[in-house]
Amino acid sequence: MYEQALKLRKIMEQKKSPTELNKNVRVYCVTSGKGGVGKTNLSVNLGLAFQNQGKQVLLIDADLGLANIDVVTGLYPKYNLSHILTTGKSIQDIILKGPRGISILPGASGFYELANLSNTQLEILIESFKRISGNFDIIIIDTSAGISKSVLSFIQSSDEIIVVTTPEPSAVTDAYALIKVAHRHCNKIHLIVNKTDNYKEAQFTMEKLTKAAKKFLNVDIDYLGFVLEDKSIHRANMEQVPFLIKYPQGLASKCLINITSKLLFGEQSPIESTVTVDGWFKRLITLIKSNVGAMQ
Ligand SMILES: Nc1ncnc2c1ncn2[C@@H]1O[C@H](COP(=O)(O)OP(=O)(O)OP(=O)(O)O)[C@@H](O)[C@H]1O
Ligand SMILES: [Mg+2]
């Protein structure tokens, strides 16, 4: 036990960052009530669109399901956060460099084990995040569907959430149920209507959801726009290339670029981000610990 603690301390000493940069990031959590509505595809391509605008993006895979970021990008991670503790890997070894220079942090199960780590282990991880603190402008978190305690922690840790729904009534009902829980825990809720046949259908879906949220929850939802049903997304997925790269002139890409502009330059001024990458990570640990504790 004592030897293990010494070993951990040694890793921690090696990982102490020489310079601590204090750059703030905007944190978006992409989430949905129902599964399969397009979160992973939108997260990856939104990240790429931000990169195209000169922003440095850290995409975090927080989905425990099967259809993960690796499937969409064709990048398969060898390591995750736990390897920082077990094999002394650095966080830079774990982060994958994706297309257009986007950075991908394969988290998955690693995140959910945070609640069980010792304070020394957590300090090592926090130090690791501090090392990359100056590198990013935006964090995008791709979560699993639904409002499990782990998803709730990611939602609470973010400044803004992006709720994805399709026009299907069951997806809209589940999106409402998610918003009902999430609105108490985040500053801003954005909405994307995905896989829609046309503008009118998307508008109808958006109105149904935003009116119910206003009436019953007194919540204002910021509608970012829609992404059309586009067969090229399926083809891009089959080739494991993000659709924005494979079909930059496709319908879905055009819709997504509009959404990105709205997030970056929209009338609703962006929330001032007040958190650094390691600050966000510390916040996440506290939330995961308290949510696990609260629901045991
Ligand atoms: N705009 C679209 N047009 C056509 N197909 C789409 C569109 N968006 C996503 N898809 C398809 O929907 C399926 C689910 O997409 P994706 O994996 O991104 O959803 P998800 O919400 O992340 O799912 P999960 O809840 O399982 O994590 C994929 O087969 C993808 O090709
Ligand atoms: Mg997914």
Tab-separated table of C-alpha atoms and ligand atoms in Angstrom:
chain	number	residue	atom	x	y	z
A	1	MET	CA	0.000	0.000	0.000
A	2	TYR	CA	2.748	2.391	1.087
A	3	GLU	CA	4.877	1.489	-1.929
A	4	GLN	CA	1.950	2.095	-4.225
A	5	ALA	CA	1.432	5.533	-2.704
A	6	LEU	CA	5.130	6.318	-3.210
A	7	LYS	CA	4.921	5.240	-6.840
A	8	LEU	CA	1.912	7.470	-7.392
A	9	ARG	CA	3.637	10.411	-5.770
A	10	LYS	CA	6.611	9.869	-8.061
A	11	ILE	CA	4.374	9.928	-11.138
A	12	MET	CA	2.790	13.093	-9.792
A	13	GLU	CA	6.134	14.830	-9.305
A	14	GLN	CA	7.048	13.990	-12.911
A	15	LYS	CA	3.745	15.374	-14.126
A	16	LYS	CA	3.884	18.717	-12.321
A	17	SER	CA	3.429	21.291	-15.014
A	18	PRO	CA	6.296	23.736	-15.420
A	19	THR	CA	4.030	26.588	-16.460
A	20	GLU	CA	0.421	26.979	-15.558
A	21	LEU	CA	-1.495	28.752	-18.247
A	22	ASN	CA	-4.814	30.222	-17.330
A	23	LYS	CA	-6.852	30.072	-20.482
A	24	ASN	CA	-10.619	29.791	-20.174
A	25	VAL	CA	-12.633	27.352	-22.248
A	26	ARG	CA	-16.263	27.165	-23.294
A	27	VAL	CA	-17.720	23.799	-22.365
A	28	TYR	CA	-20.585	22.337	-24.413
A	29	CYS	CA	-22.258	19.095	-23.399
A	30	VAL	CA	-24.062	17.431	-26.309
A	31	THR	CA	-26.896	15.333	-25.001
A	32	SER	CA	-30.315	13.840	-25.803
A	33	GLY	CA	-33.241	12.078	-24.225
A	34	LYS	CA	-33.514	9.342	-26.829
A	35	GLY	CA	-30.570	7.365	-28.259
A	36	GLY	CA	-29.472	7.381	-31.883
A	37	VAL	CA	-30.574	10.942	-32.650
A	38	GLY	CA	-27.140	12.009	-33.959
A	39	LYS	CA	-25.183	13.309	-30.934
A	40	THR	CA	-21.878	11.701	-31.853
A	41	ASN	CA	-22.032	12.756	-35.495
A	42	LEU	CA	-22.947	16.313	-34.526
A	43	SER	CA	-20.312	16.527	-31.766
A	44	VAL	CA	-17.476	15.412	-34.045
A	45	ASN	CA	-18.487	17.609	-36.962
A	46	LEU	CA	-19.259	20.602	-34.756
A	47	GLY	CA	-15.750	20.212	-33.369
A	48	LEU	CA	-14.318	20.181	-36.890
A	49	ALA	CA	-16.345	23.242	-37.866
A	50	PHE	CA	-14.981	25.097	-34.811
A	51	GLN	CA	-11.455	24.037	-35.757
A	52	ASN	CA	-12.084	25.476	-39.243
A	53	GLN	CA	-12.855	28.766	-37.512
A	54	GLY	CA	-9.463	28.716	-35.818
A	55	LYS	CA	-10.667	27.396	-32.456
A	56	GLN	CA	-8.776	24.642	-30.679
A	57	VAL	CA	-11.215	21.927	-29.689
A	58	LEU	CA	-10.993	19.096	-27.176
A	59	LEU	CA	-13.637	16.510	-27.946
A	60	ILE	CA	-14.423	14.271	-24.997
A	61	ASP	CA	-15.938	10.871	-25.501
A	62	ALA	CA	-18.143	10.360	-22.471
A	63	ASP	CA	-20.412	7.781	-24.055
A	64	LEU	CA	-20.368	4.274	-22.686
A	65	GLY	CA	-22.444	2.932	-25.577
A	66	LEU	CA	-21.163	1.338	-28.736
A	67	ALA	CA	-21.606	4.036	-31.364
A	68	ASN	CA	-18.700	6.172	-30.212
A	69	ILE	CA	-16.430	8.820	-31.624
A	70	ASP	CA	-13.975	6.158	-32.825
A	71	VAL	CA	-16.657	4.724	-35.108
A	72	VAL	CA	-17.302	8.115	-36.712
A	73	THR	CA	-13.645	9.119	-37.058
A	74	GLY	CA	-11.972	5.753	-37.619
A	75	LEU	CA	-9.574	6.543	-34.753
A	76	TYR	CA	-9.275	3.792	-32.199
A	77	PRO	CA	-7.719	4.776	-28.877
A	78	LYS	CA	-5.088	2.606	-27.280
A	79	TYR	CA	-5.187	4.352	-23.931
A	80	ASN	CA	-7.602	6.144	-21.641
A	81	LEU	CA	-7.348	8.185	-18.438
A	82	SER	CA	-6.650	5.133	-16.305
A	83	HIS	CA	-3.308	4.626	-18.120
A	84	ILE	CA	-2.002	7.870	-16.612
A	85	LEU	CA	-2.241	6.156	-13.239
A	86	THR	CA	-1.357	2.598	-14.127
A	87	THR	CA	1.388	2.969	-16.708
A	88	GLY	CA	2.541	6.540	-16.178
A	89	LYS	CA	1.393	7.698	-19.642
A	90	SER	CA	1.070	11.433	-20.061
A	91	ILE	CA	-2.225	13.010	-21.028
A	92	GLN	CA	-0.672	13.935	-24.379
A	93	ASP	CA	-0.129	10.195	-25.031
A	94	ILE	CA	-3.812	9.588	-24.454
A	95	ILE	CA	-5.265	12.425	-26.515
A	96	LEU	CA	-5.710	11.416	-30.159
A	97	LYS	CA	-5.036	13.885	-32.933
A	98	GLY	CA	-7.965	13.710	-35.331
A	99	PRO	CA	-8.659	15.340	-38.689
A	100	ARG	CA	-8.086	19.122	-38.972
A	101	GLY	CA	-5.992	18.907	-35.801
A	102	ILE	CA	-8.936	18.242	-33.509
A	103	SER	CA	-8.004	16.602	-30.177
A	104	ILE	CA	-9.995	13.664	-28.877
A	105	LEU	CA	-9.927	12.457	-25.301
A	106	PRO	CA	-11.196	8.889	-25.107
A	107	GLY	CA	-12.827	8.854	-21.721
A	108	ALA	CA	-15.649	6.353	-21.553
A	109	SER	CA	-15.413	4.119	-18.512
A	110	GLY	CA	-12.362	5.992	-17.183
A	111	PHE	CA	-14.556	8.936	-16.196
A	112	TYR	CA	-17.000	6.861	-14.250
A	113	GLU	CA	-14.244	5.400	-12.130
A	114	LEU	CA	-13.214	8.837	-10.893
A	115	ALA	CA	-15.497	8.471	-7.889
A	116	ASN	CA	-13.443	5.499	-6.692
A	117	LEU	CA	-9.982	7.056	-6.954
A	118	SER	CA	-7.877	8.210	-4.032
A	119	ASN	CA	-7.075	11.889	-3.534
A	120	THR	CA	-3.486	11.281	-4.669
A	121	GLN	CA	-4.676	9.653	-7.888
A	122	LEU	CA	-7.112	12.485	-8.509
A	123	GLU	CA	-4.335	15.031	-7.947
A	124	ILE	CA	-2.252	13.293	-10.594
A	125	LEU	CA	-5.098	13.548	-13.071
A	126	ILE	CA	-5.770	17.190	-12.198
A	127	GLU	CA	-2.075	17.974	-12.744
A	128	SER	CA	-2.323	16.261	-16.134
A	129	PHE	CA	-5.276	18.411	-17.155
A	130	LYS	CA	-3.375	21.489	-15.983
A	131	ARG	CA	-0.644	20.668	-18.478
A	132	ILE	CA	-3.070	20.993	-21.386
A	133	SER	CA	-4.943	23.918	-19.896
A	134	GLY	CA	-3.502	26.471	-22.294
A	135	ASN	CA	-4.146	24.415	-25.418
A	136	PHE	CA	-7.899	24.647	-25.910
A	137	ASP	CA	-10.665	27.179	-26.532
A	138	ILE	CA	-13.608	24.808	-26.545
A	139	ILE	CA	-14.508	21.480	-24.936
A	140	ILE	CA	-17.280	19.405	-26.520
A	141	ILE	CA	-18.566	16.460	-24.503
A	142	ASP	CA	-20.403	13.687	-26.322
A	143	THR	CA	-22.589	11.871	-23.784
A	144	SER	CA	-24.782	8.788	-23.742
A	145	ALA	CA	-28.522	9.317	-24.186
A	146	GLY	CA	-30.802	9.819	-21.196
A	147	ILE	CA	-30.281	11.280	-17.761
A	148	SER	CA	-28.229	8.758	-15.815
A	149	LYS	CA	-26.226	10.026	-12.847
A	150	SER	CA	-23.056	10.079	-14.962
A	151	VAL	CA	-24.658	12.082	-17.769
A	152	LEU	CA	-26.046	14.456	-15.154
A	153	SER	CA	-22.511	15.064	-13.852
A	154	PHE	CA	-21.320	16.028	-17.333
A	155	ILE	CA	-24.340	18.289	-17.813
A	156	GLN	CA	-23.718	20.013	-14.480
A	157	SER	CA	-20.043	20.463	-15.286
A	158	SER	CA	-20.825	22.352	-18.508
A	159	ASP	CA	-21.713	25.993	-19.051
A	160	GLU	CA	-24.048	25.157	-21.896
A	161	ILE	CA	-25.813	22.032	-23.083
A	162	ILE	CA	-26.842	21.231	-26.628
A	163	VAL	CA	-29.946	19.046	-26.679
A	164	VAL	CA	-30.342	17.023	-29.868
A	165	THR	CA	-33.703	15.670	-30.949
A	166	THR	CA	-35.291	14.379	-34.123
A	167	PRO	CA	-38.875	15.360	-35.077
A	168	GLU	CA	-40.201	11.960	-33.936
A	169	PRO	CA	-42.683	12.419	-31.066
A	170	SER	CA	-40.877	9.889	-28.849
A	171	ALA	CA	-37.573	11.766	-29.266
A	172	VAL	CA	-39.262	15.085	-28.507
A	173	THR	CA	-40.942	13.696	-25.375
A	174	ASP	CA	-37.610	12.299	-24.160
A	175	ALA	CA	-35.873	15.619	-24.935
A	176	TYR	CA	-38.458	17.414	-22.802
A	177	ALA	CA	-37.900	14.960	-19.935
A	178	LEU	CA	-34.156	15.621	-20.166
A	179	ILE	CA	-34.619	19.401	-20.189
A	180	LYS	CA	-36.907	19.121	-17.171
A	181	VAL	CA	-34.059	17.672	-15.118
A	182	ALA	CA	-31.158	19.494	-16.771
A	183	HIS	CA	-32.472	23.066	-16.642
A	184	ARG	CA	-31.822	23.300	-12.912
A	185	HIS	CA	-28.153	22.497	-13.435
A	186	CYS	CA	-26.922	24.564	-16.366
A	187	ASN	CA	-26.891	28.167	-17.492
A	188	LYS	CA	-27.972	27.742	-21.046
A	189	ILE	CA	-29.848	25.165	-23.108
A	190	HIS	CA	-29.442	25.064	-26.874
A	191	LEU	CA	-31.477	22.876	-29.221
A	192	ILE	CA	-30.718	21.191	-32.550
A	193	VAL	CA	-33.394	19.349	-34.541
A	194	ASN	CA	-31.617	16.611	-36.480
A	195	LYS	CA	-32.710	14.230	-39.243
A	196	THR	CA	-35.537	16.466	-40.364
A	197	ASP	CA	-37.133	16.393	-43.835
A	198	ASN	CA	-37.517	20.133	-44.131
A	199	TYR	CA	-37.418	23.541	-42.471
A	200	LYS	CA	-41.119	23.459	-41.601
A	201	GLU	CA	-40.944	20.149	-39.783
A	202	ALA	CA	-37.927	21.355	-37.798
A	203	GLN	CA	-39.720	24.600	-36.941
A	204	PHE	CA	-42.797	22.695	-35.755
A	205	THR	CA	-40.617	20.413	-33.569
A	206	MET	CA	-38.717	23.348	-32.110
A	207	GLU	CA	-41.929	25.252	-31.299
A	208	LYS	CA	-43.507	22.258	-29.604
A	209	LEU	CA	-40.480	21.835	-27.350
A	210	THR	CA	-39.668	25.478	-26.633
A	211	LYS	CA	-43.298	26.370	-25.880
A	212	ALA	CA	-43.674	23.455	-23.449
A	213	ALA	CA	-40.378	24.346	-21.766
A	214	LYS	CA	-41.471	27.974	-21.381
A	215	LYS	CA	-44.966	27.165	-20.179
A	216	PHE	CA	-44.253	24.374	-17.715
A	217	LEU	CA	-40.638	24.970	-16.708
A	218	ASN	CA	-40.244	28.683	-17.405
A	219	VAL	CA	-37.093	27.897	-19.372
A	220	ASP	CA	-35.899	29.732	-22.465
A	221	ILE	CA	-34.357	27.439	-25.039
A	222	ASP	CA	-31.995	28.771	-27.666
A	223	TYR	CA	-32.800	27.177	-31.017
A	224	LEU	CA	-29.585	26.720	-32.992
A	225	GLY	CA	-31.249	25.312	-36.096
A	226	PHE	CA	-31.716	22.001	-37.853
A	227	VAL	CA	-29.751	19.380	-39.763
A	228	LEU	CA	-31.554	17.781	-42.662
A	229	GLU	CA	-31.904	14.038	-43.070
A	230	ASP	CA	-28.975	13.355	-45.367
A	231	LYS	CA	-27.981	9.932	-46.694
A	232	SER	CA	-24.388	11.119	-47.038
A	233	ILE	CA	-24.033	10.910	-43.227
A	234	HIS	CA	-24.609	7.194	-43.446
A	235	ARG	CA	-22.063	6.886	-46.277
A	236	ALA	CA	-19.511	8.973	-44.360
A	237	ASN	CA	-20.067	6.775	-41.285
A	238	MET	CA	-19.531	3.645	-43.365
A	239	GLU	CA	-16.158	5.017	-44.436
A	240	GLN	CA	-15.450	6.331	-40.924
A	241	VAL	CA	-14.768	9.823	-42.185
A	242	PRO	CA	-16.671	12.765	-40.606
A	243	PHE	CA	-19.307	14.090	-43.033
A	244	LEU	CA	-17.935	17.635	-42.966
A	245	ILE	CA	-14.707	16.302	-44.472
A	246	LYS	CA	-16.205	13.716	-46.798
A	247	TYR	CA	-19.083	15.876	-48.086
A	248	PRO	CA	-18.263	19.511	-47.284
A	249	GLN	CA	-20.874	20.739	-49.762
A	250	GLY	CA	-23.540	18.248	-48.619
A	251	LEU	CA	-26.838	19.297	-47.045
A	252	ALA	CA	-25.839	18.202	-43.559
A	253	SER	CA	-22.532	20.103	-43.741
A	254	LYS	CA	-24.264	23.316	-44.811
A	255	CYS	CA	-26.750	23.013	-41.945
A	256	LEU	CA	-23.979	22.343	-39.465
A	257	ILE	CA	-21.942	25.343	-40.576
A	258	ASN	CA	-24.987	27.570	-39.945
A	259	ILE	CA	-25.268	26.136	-36.446
A	260	THR	CA	-21.572	26.737	-35.743
A	261	SER	CA	-21.861	30.374	-36.855
A	262	LYS	CA	-24.820	30.813	-34.562
A	263	LEU	CA	-22.831	29.448	-31.626
A	264	LEU	CA	-19.819	31.606	-32.393
A	265	PHE	CA	-21.400	34.818	-33.639
A	266	GLY	CA	-25.127	34.552	-32.755
A	267	GLU	CA	-27.179	37.427	-31.372
A	268	GLN	CA	-27.437	35.677	-28.026
A	269	SER	CA	-24.023	36.678	-26.809
A	270	PRO	CA	-21.943	33.683	-25.699
A	271	ILE	CA	-21.733	33.037	-22.011
A	272	GLU	CA	-18.418	34.290	-20.707
A	273	SER	CA	-16.424	31.177	-19.915
A	274	THR	CA	-14.872	31.329	-16.505
A	275	VAL	CA	-13.263	27.953	-16.253
A	276	THR	CA	-9.922	26.467	-17.296
A	277	VAL	CA	-9.585	22.890	-18.562
A	278	ASP	CA	-8.307	21.654	-15.196
A	279	GLY	CA	-10.899	23.783	-13.368
A	280	TRP	CA	-13.607	22.066	-15.386
A	281	PHE	CA	-12.105	18.652	-14.580
A	282	LYS	CA	-12.033	19.422	-10.848
A	283	ARG	CA	-15.668	20.501	-11.068
A	284	LEU	CA	-16.508	17.224	-12.812
A	285	ILE	CA	-14.823	15.129	-10.113
A	286	THR	CA	-16.787	16.872	-7.360
A	287	LEU	CA	-20.035	16.336	-9.258
A	288	ILE	CA	-19.365	12.685	-10.043
A	289	LYS	CA	-18.527	12.040	-6.390
A	290	SER	CA	-21.595	13.808	-5.050
A	291	ASN	CA	-23.962	12.281	-7.626
A	292	VAL	CA	-22.680	8.791	-6.905
A	293	GLY	CA	-23.017	9.439	-3.177
A	294	ALA	CA	-26.520	10.895	-3.547
A	295	MET	CA	-27.856	7.959	-5.521
A	296	GLN	CA	-26.294	5.079	-3.623
B	1	LIG	N1	-28.840	14.201	-40.303
B	1	LIG	C1	-28.785	12.868	-40.456
B	1	LIG	N2	-29.253	12.285	-41.592
B	1	LIG	C2	-29.217	10.949	-41.764
B	1	LIG	N3	-28.708	10.094	-40.864
B	1	LIG	C3	-28.206	10.604	-39.722
B	1	LIG	C4	-28.213	12.007	-39.454
B	1	LIG	N4	-27.623	12.209	-38.248
B	1	LIG	C5	-27.283	10.999	-37.763
B	1	LIG	N5	-27.625	10.033	-38.656
B	1	LIG	C6	-27.473	8.563	-38.480
B	1	LIG	O1	-28.096	8.217	-37.251
B	1	LIG	C7	-27.394	7.171	-36.604
B	1	LIG	C8	-27.086	7.574	-35.168
B	1	LIG	O2	-26.144	8.634	-35.161
B	1	LIG	P1	-25.184	8.884	-33.918
B	1	LIG	O3	-24.417	7.663	-33.585
B	1	LIG	O4	-24.432	10.138	-34.186
B	1	LIG	O5	-26.303	9.118	-32.786
B	1	LIG	P2	-26.098	9.197	-31.211
B	1	LIG	O6	-27.167	10.112	-30.697
B	1	LIG	O7	-24.705	9.539	-30.875
B	1	LIG	O8	-26.422	7.694	-30.772
B	1	LIG	P3	-26.195	7.061	-29.302
B	1	LIG	O9	-27.348	7.581	-28.457
B	1	LIG	O10	-26.285	5.596	-29.549
B	1	LIG	O11	-24.869	7.519	-28.806
B	1	LIG	C9	-26.152	6.890	-37.449
B	1	LIG	O12	-26.418	5.759	-38.227
B	1	LIG	C10	-26.016	8.115	-38.349
B	1	LIG	O13	-25.499	7.788	-39.610
B	2	MG	MG	-23.276	8.550	-29.617
